[in-house]
Tab-separated table of C-alpha atoms in Angstrom:
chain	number	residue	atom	x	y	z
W	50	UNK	CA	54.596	-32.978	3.433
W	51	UNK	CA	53.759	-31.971	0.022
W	52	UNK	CA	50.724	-33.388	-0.548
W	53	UNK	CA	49.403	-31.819	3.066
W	54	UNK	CA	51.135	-27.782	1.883
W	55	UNK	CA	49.419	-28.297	-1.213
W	56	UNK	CA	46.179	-27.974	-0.243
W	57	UNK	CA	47.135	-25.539	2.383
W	58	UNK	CA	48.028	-23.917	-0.295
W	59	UNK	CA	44.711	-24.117	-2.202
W	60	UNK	CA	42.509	-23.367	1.027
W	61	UNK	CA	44.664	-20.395	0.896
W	62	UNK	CA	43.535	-19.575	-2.492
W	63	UNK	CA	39.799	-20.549	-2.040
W	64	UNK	CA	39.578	-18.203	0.908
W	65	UNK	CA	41.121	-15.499	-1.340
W	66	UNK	CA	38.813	-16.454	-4.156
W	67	UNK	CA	35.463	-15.473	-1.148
W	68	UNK	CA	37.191	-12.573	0.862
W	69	UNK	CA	37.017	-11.012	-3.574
W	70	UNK	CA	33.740	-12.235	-3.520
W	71	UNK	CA	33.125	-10.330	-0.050
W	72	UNK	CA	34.846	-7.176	-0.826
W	73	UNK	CA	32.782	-7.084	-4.122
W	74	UNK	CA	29.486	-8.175	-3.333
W	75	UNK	CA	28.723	-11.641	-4.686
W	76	UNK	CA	28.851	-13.009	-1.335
W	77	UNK	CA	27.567	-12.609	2.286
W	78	UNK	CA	24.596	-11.521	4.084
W	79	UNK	CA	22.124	-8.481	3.337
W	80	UNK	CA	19.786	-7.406	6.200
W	81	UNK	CA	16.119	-5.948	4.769
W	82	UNK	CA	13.706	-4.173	6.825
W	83	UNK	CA	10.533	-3.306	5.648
W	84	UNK	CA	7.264	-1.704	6.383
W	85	UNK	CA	4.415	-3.731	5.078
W	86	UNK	CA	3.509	-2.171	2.303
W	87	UNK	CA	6.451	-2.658	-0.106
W	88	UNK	CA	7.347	-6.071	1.834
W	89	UNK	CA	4.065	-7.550	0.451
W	90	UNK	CA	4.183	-5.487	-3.089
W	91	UNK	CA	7.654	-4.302	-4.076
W	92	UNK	CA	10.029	-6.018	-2.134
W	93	UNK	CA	9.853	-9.614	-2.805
W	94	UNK	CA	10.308	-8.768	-6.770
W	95	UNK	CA	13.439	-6.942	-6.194
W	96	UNK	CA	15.094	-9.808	-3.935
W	97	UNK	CA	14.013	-12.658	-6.588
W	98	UNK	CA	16.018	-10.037	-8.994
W	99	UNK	CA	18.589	-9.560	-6.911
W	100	UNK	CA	18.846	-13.379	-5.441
W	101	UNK	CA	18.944	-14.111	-9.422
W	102	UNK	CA	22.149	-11.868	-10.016
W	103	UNK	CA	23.945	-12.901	-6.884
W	104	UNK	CA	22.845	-16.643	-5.868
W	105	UNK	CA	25.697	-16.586	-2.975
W	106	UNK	CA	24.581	-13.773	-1.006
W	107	UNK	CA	22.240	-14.921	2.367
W	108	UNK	CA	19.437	-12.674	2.365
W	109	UNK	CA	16.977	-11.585	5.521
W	110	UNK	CA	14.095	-9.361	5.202
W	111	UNK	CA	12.047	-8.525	8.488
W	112	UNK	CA	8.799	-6.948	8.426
W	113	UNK	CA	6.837	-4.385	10.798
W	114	UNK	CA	5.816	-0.821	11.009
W	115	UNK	CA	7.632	2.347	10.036
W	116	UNK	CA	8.899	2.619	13.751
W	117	UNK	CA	9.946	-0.728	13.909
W	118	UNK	CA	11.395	-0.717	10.669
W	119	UNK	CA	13.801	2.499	11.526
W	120	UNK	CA	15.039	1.051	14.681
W	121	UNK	CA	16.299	-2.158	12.759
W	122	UNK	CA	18.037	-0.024	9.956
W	123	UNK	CA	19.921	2.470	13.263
W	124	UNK	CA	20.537	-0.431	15.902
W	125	UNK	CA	22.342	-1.809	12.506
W	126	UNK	CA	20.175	-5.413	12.356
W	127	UNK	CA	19.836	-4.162	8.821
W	128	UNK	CA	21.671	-3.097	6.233
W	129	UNK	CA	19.088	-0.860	4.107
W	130	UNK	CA	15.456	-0.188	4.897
W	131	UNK	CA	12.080	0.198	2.566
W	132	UNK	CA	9.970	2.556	5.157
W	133	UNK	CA	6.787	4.160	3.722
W	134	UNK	CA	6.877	7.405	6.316
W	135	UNK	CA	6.208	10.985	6.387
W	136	UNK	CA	7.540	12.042	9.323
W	137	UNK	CA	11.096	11.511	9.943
W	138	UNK	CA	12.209	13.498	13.194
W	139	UNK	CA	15.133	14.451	12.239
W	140	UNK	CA	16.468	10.629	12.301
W	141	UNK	CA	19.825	10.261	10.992
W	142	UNK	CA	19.290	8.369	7.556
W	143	UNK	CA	19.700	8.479	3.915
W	144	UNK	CA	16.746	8.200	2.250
W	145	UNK	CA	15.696	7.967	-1.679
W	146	UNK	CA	12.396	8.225	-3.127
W	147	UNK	CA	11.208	5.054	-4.838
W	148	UNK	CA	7.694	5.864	-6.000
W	149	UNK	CA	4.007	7.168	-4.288
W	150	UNK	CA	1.297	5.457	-3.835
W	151	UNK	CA	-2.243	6.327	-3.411
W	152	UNK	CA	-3.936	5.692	-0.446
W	153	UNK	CA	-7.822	4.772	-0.579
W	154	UNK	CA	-10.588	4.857	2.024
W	155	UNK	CA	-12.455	1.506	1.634
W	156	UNK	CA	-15.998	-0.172	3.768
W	157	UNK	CA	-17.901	-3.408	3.419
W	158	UNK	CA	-19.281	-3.821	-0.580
W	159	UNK	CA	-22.810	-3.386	1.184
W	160	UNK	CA	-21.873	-0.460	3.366
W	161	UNK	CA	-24.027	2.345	2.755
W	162	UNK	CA	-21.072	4.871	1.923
W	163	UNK	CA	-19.886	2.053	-0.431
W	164	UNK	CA	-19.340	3.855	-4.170
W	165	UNK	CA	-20.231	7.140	-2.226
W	166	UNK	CA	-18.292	10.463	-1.533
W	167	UNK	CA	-18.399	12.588	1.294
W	168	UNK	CA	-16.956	14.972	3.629
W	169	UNK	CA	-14.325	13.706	5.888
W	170	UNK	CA	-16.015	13.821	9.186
W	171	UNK	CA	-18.686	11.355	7.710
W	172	UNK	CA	-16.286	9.166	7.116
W	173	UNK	CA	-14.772	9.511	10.190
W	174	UNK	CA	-18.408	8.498	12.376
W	175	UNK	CA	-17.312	5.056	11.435
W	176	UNK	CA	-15.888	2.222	13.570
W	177	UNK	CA	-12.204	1.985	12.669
W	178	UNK	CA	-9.698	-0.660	11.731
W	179	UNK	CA	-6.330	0.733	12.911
W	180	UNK	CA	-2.848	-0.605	12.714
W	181	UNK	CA	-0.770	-0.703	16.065
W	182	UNK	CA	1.052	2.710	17.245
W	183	UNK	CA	4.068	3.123	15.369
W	184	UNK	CA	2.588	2.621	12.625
W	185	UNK	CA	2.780	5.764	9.842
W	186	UNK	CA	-0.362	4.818	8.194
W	187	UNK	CA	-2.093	5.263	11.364
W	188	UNK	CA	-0.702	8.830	11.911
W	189	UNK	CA	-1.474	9.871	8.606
W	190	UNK	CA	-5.189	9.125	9.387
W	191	UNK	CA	-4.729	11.152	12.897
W	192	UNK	CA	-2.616	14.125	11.073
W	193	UNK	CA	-5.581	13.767	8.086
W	194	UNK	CA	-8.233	14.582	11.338
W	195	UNK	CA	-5.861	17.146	12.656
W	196	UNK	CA	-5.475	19.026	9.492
W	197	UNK	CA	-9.348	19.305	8.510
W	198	UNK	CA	-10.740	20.161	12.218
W	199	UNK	CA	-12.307	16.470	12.426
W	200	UNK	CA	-12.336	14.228	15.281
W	201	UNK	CA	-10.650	10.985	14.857
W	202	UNK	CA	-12.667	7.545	14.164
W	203	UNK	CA	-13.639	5.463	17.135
W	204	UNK	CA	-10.887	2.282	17.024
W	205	UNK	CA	-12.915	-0.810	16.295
W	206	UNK	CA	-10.085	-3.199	15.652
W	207	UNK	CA	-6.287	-2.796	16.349
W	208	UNK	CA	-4.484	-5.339	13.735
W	209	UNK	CA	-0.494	-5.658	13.487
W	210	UNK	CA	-0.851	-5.610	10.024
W	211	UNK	CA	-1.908	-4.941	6.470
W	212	UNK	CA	-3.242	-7.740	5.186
W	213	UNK	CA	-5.661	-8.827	8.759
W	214	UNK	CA	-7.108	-6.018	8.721
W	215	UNK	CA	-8.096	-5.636	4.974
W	216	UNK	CA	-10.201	-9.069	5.482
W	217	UNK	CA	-11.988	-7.883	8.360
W	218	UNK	CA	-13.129	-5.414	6.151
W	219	UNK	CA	-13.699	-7.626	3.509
W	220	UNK	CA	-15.725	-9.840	5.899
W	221	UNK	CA	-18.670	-7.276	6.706
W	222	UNK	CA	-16.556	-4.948	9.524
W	223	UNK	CA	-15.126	-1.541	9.760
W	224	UNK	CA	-14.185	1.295	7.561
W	225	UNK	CA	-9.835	1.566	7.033
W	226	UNK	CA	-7.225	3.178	4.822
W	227	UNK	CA	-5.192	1.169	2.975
W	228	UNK	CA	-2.576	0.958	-0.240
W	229	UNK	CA	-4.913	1.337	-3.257
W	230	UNK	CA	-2.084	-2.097	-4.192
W	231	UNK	CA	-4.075	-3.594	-1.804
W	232	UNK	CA	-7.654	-2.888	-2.190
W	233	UNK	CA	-8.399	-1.867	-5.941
W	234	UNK	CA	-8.628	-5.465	-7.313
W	235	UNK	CA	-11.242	-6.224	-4.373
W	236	UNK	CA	-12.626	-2.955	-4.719
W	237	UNK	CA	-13.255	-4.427	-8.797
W	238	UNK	CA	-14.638	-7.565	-7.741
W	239	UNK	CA	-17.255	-5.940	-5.187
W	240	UNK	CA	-16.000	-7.551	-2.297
W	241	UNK	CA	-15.347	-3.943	-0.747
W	242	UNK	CA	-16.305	-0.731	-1.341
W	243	UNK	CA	-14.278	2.262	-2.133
W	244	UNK	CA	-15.256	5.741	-0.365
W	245	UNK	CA	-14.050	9.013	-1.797
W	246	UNK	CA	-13.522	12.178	0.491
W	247	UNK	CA	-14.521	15.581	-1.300
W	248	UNK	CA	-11.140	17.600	-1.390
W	249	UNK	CA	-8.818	14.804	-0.213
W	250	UNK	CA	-6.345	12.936	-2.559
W	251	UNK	CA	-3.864	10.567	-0.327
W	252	UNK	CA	-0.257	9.624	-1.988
W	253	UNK	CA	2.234	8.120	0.055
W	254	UNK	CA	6.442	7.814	-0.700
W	255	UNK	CA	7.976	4.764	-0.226
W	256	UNK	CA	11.774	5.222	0.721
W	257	UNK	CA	14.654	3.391	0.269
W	258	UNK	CA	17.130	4.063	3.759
W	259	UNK	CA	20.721	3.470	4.793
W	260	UNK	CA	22.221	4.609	8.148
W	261	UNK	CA	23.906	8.919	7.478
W	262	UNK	CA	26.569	7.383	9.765
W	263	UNK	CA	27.708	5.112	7.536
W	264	UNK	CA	30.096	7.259	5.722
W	265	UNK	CA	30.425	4.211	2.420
W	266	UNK	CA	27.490	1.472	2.092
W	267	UNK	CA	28.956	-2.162	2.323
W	268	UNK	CA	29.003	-3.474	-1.482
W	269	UNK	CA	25.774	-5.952	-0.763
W	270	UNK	CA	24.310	-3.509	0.593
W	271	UNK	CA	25.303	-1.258	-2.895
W	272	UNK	CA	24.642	-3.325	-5.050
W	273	UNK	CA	21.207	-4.047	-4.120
W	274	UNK	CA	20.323	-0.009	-3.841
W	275	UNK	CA	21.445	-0.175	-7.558
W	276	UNK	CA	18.872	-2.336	-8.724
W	277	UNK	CA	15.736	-0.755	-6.797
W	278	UNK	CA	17.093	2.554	-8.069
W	279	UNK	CA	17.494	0.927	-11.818
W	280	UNK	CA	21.755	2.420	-11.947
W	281	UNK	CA	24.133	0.624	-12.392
W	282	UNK	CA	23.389	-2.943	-12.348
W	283	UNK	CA	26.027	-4.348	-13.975
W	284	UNK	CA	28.992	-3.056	-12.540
């Protein structure tokens, strides 16, 4: 009878020992959703960081447009969200800024606006590579049309994503706007070609979101805003 309330007696204290853990933040789950963007160029860095600091925590990241992306983070199937967006209709979240990032126009590297600038409705003659509705890069392009009187590009391709439609470009098709991330080192290497618009200088924010209902952030949750926001790291 002992033996058998002694280790009832340490199960008792191991559980204590991982509801701490819990209630602190070196173990459980955190939920990321993420547009693609940062999931292909930011993200991944700050998870090996955080993964690093805090090996018993399961993490999930789930990627898809800024739409997509939103609804995860408010139907609470995730715990923070990295959304590059604009437009935020008055959706109840807490957001912070995490950086900008420019935003190029790029062709084929034997396009004949390759290495050329032009007006905007030039440009916009083109066949298109578009991502899927929902996406915020896409209405950027529209709201870009809206704003300087232009019609908007013919759709050529539809893609689901960044990275598809970026190689249809780079295979001889199509005229998009990407993440200069994305494009520049091609852009170097000649295997597309950059276009500049005369006037128009494109800078997107990349946000870091929590639900506003959620009047205290679980501590996984915490401690990984922390160390995208560089504060408190430590603690």
């Amino acid at each position: 009878m002992y033996a058998r309330a002694r280790r009832i007696f340490d199960w008792e204290k191991e559980l204590e020992a991982e509801w701490e853990d819990v209630k602190s933040g070196m173990r459980g789950r955190l939920r990321v959703a993420s547009t693609f963007l940062p999931s292909l160029y930011f993200v991944p860095a700050w998870l090996a960081s955080f993964k690093r600091r805090y090996e018993q925590v399961e993490v999930e990241m789930r990627t898809g447009n800024s739409q997509q992306s939103l609804q995860r983070l408010l139907r609470n199937q995730a715990d923070v969200a990295v959304i590059t967006n604009e437009s935020w209709d008055d959706h109840p979240v807490r957001k912070e800024l995490i950086t900008n990032v420019e935003y190029w126009f790029v062709v084929p590297r034997d396009h004949p606006l390759a290495g050329q600038e032009v007006p905007l409705k030039v440009l916009m003659r083109e066949p298109f590579l578009l991502r899927e509705t929902g996406s915020s890069t896409r209405e950027k392009l529209f709201s870009l049309c809206r704003e300087h009187g232009v019609a908007p590009p013919k759709v050529g391709l539809q893609y689901h994503g960044l990275v598809e439609s970026i190689q249809s470009v780079k295979a001889g098709y199509g005229a998009m706007l990407a993440p200069e991330p994305a494009v520049s080192d091609l852009a170097q290497r000649g295997e597309v070609g950059r276009v500049r618009i005369t006037g128009v200088e494109i800078e997107r924010p990349v946000y870091i979101c929590t639900r506003l209902e959620d009047e205290e952030i679980g501590p996984i949750a915490a401690r990984f805003l922390d160390l995208v926001l560089g504060r408190n790291v430590d603690h």
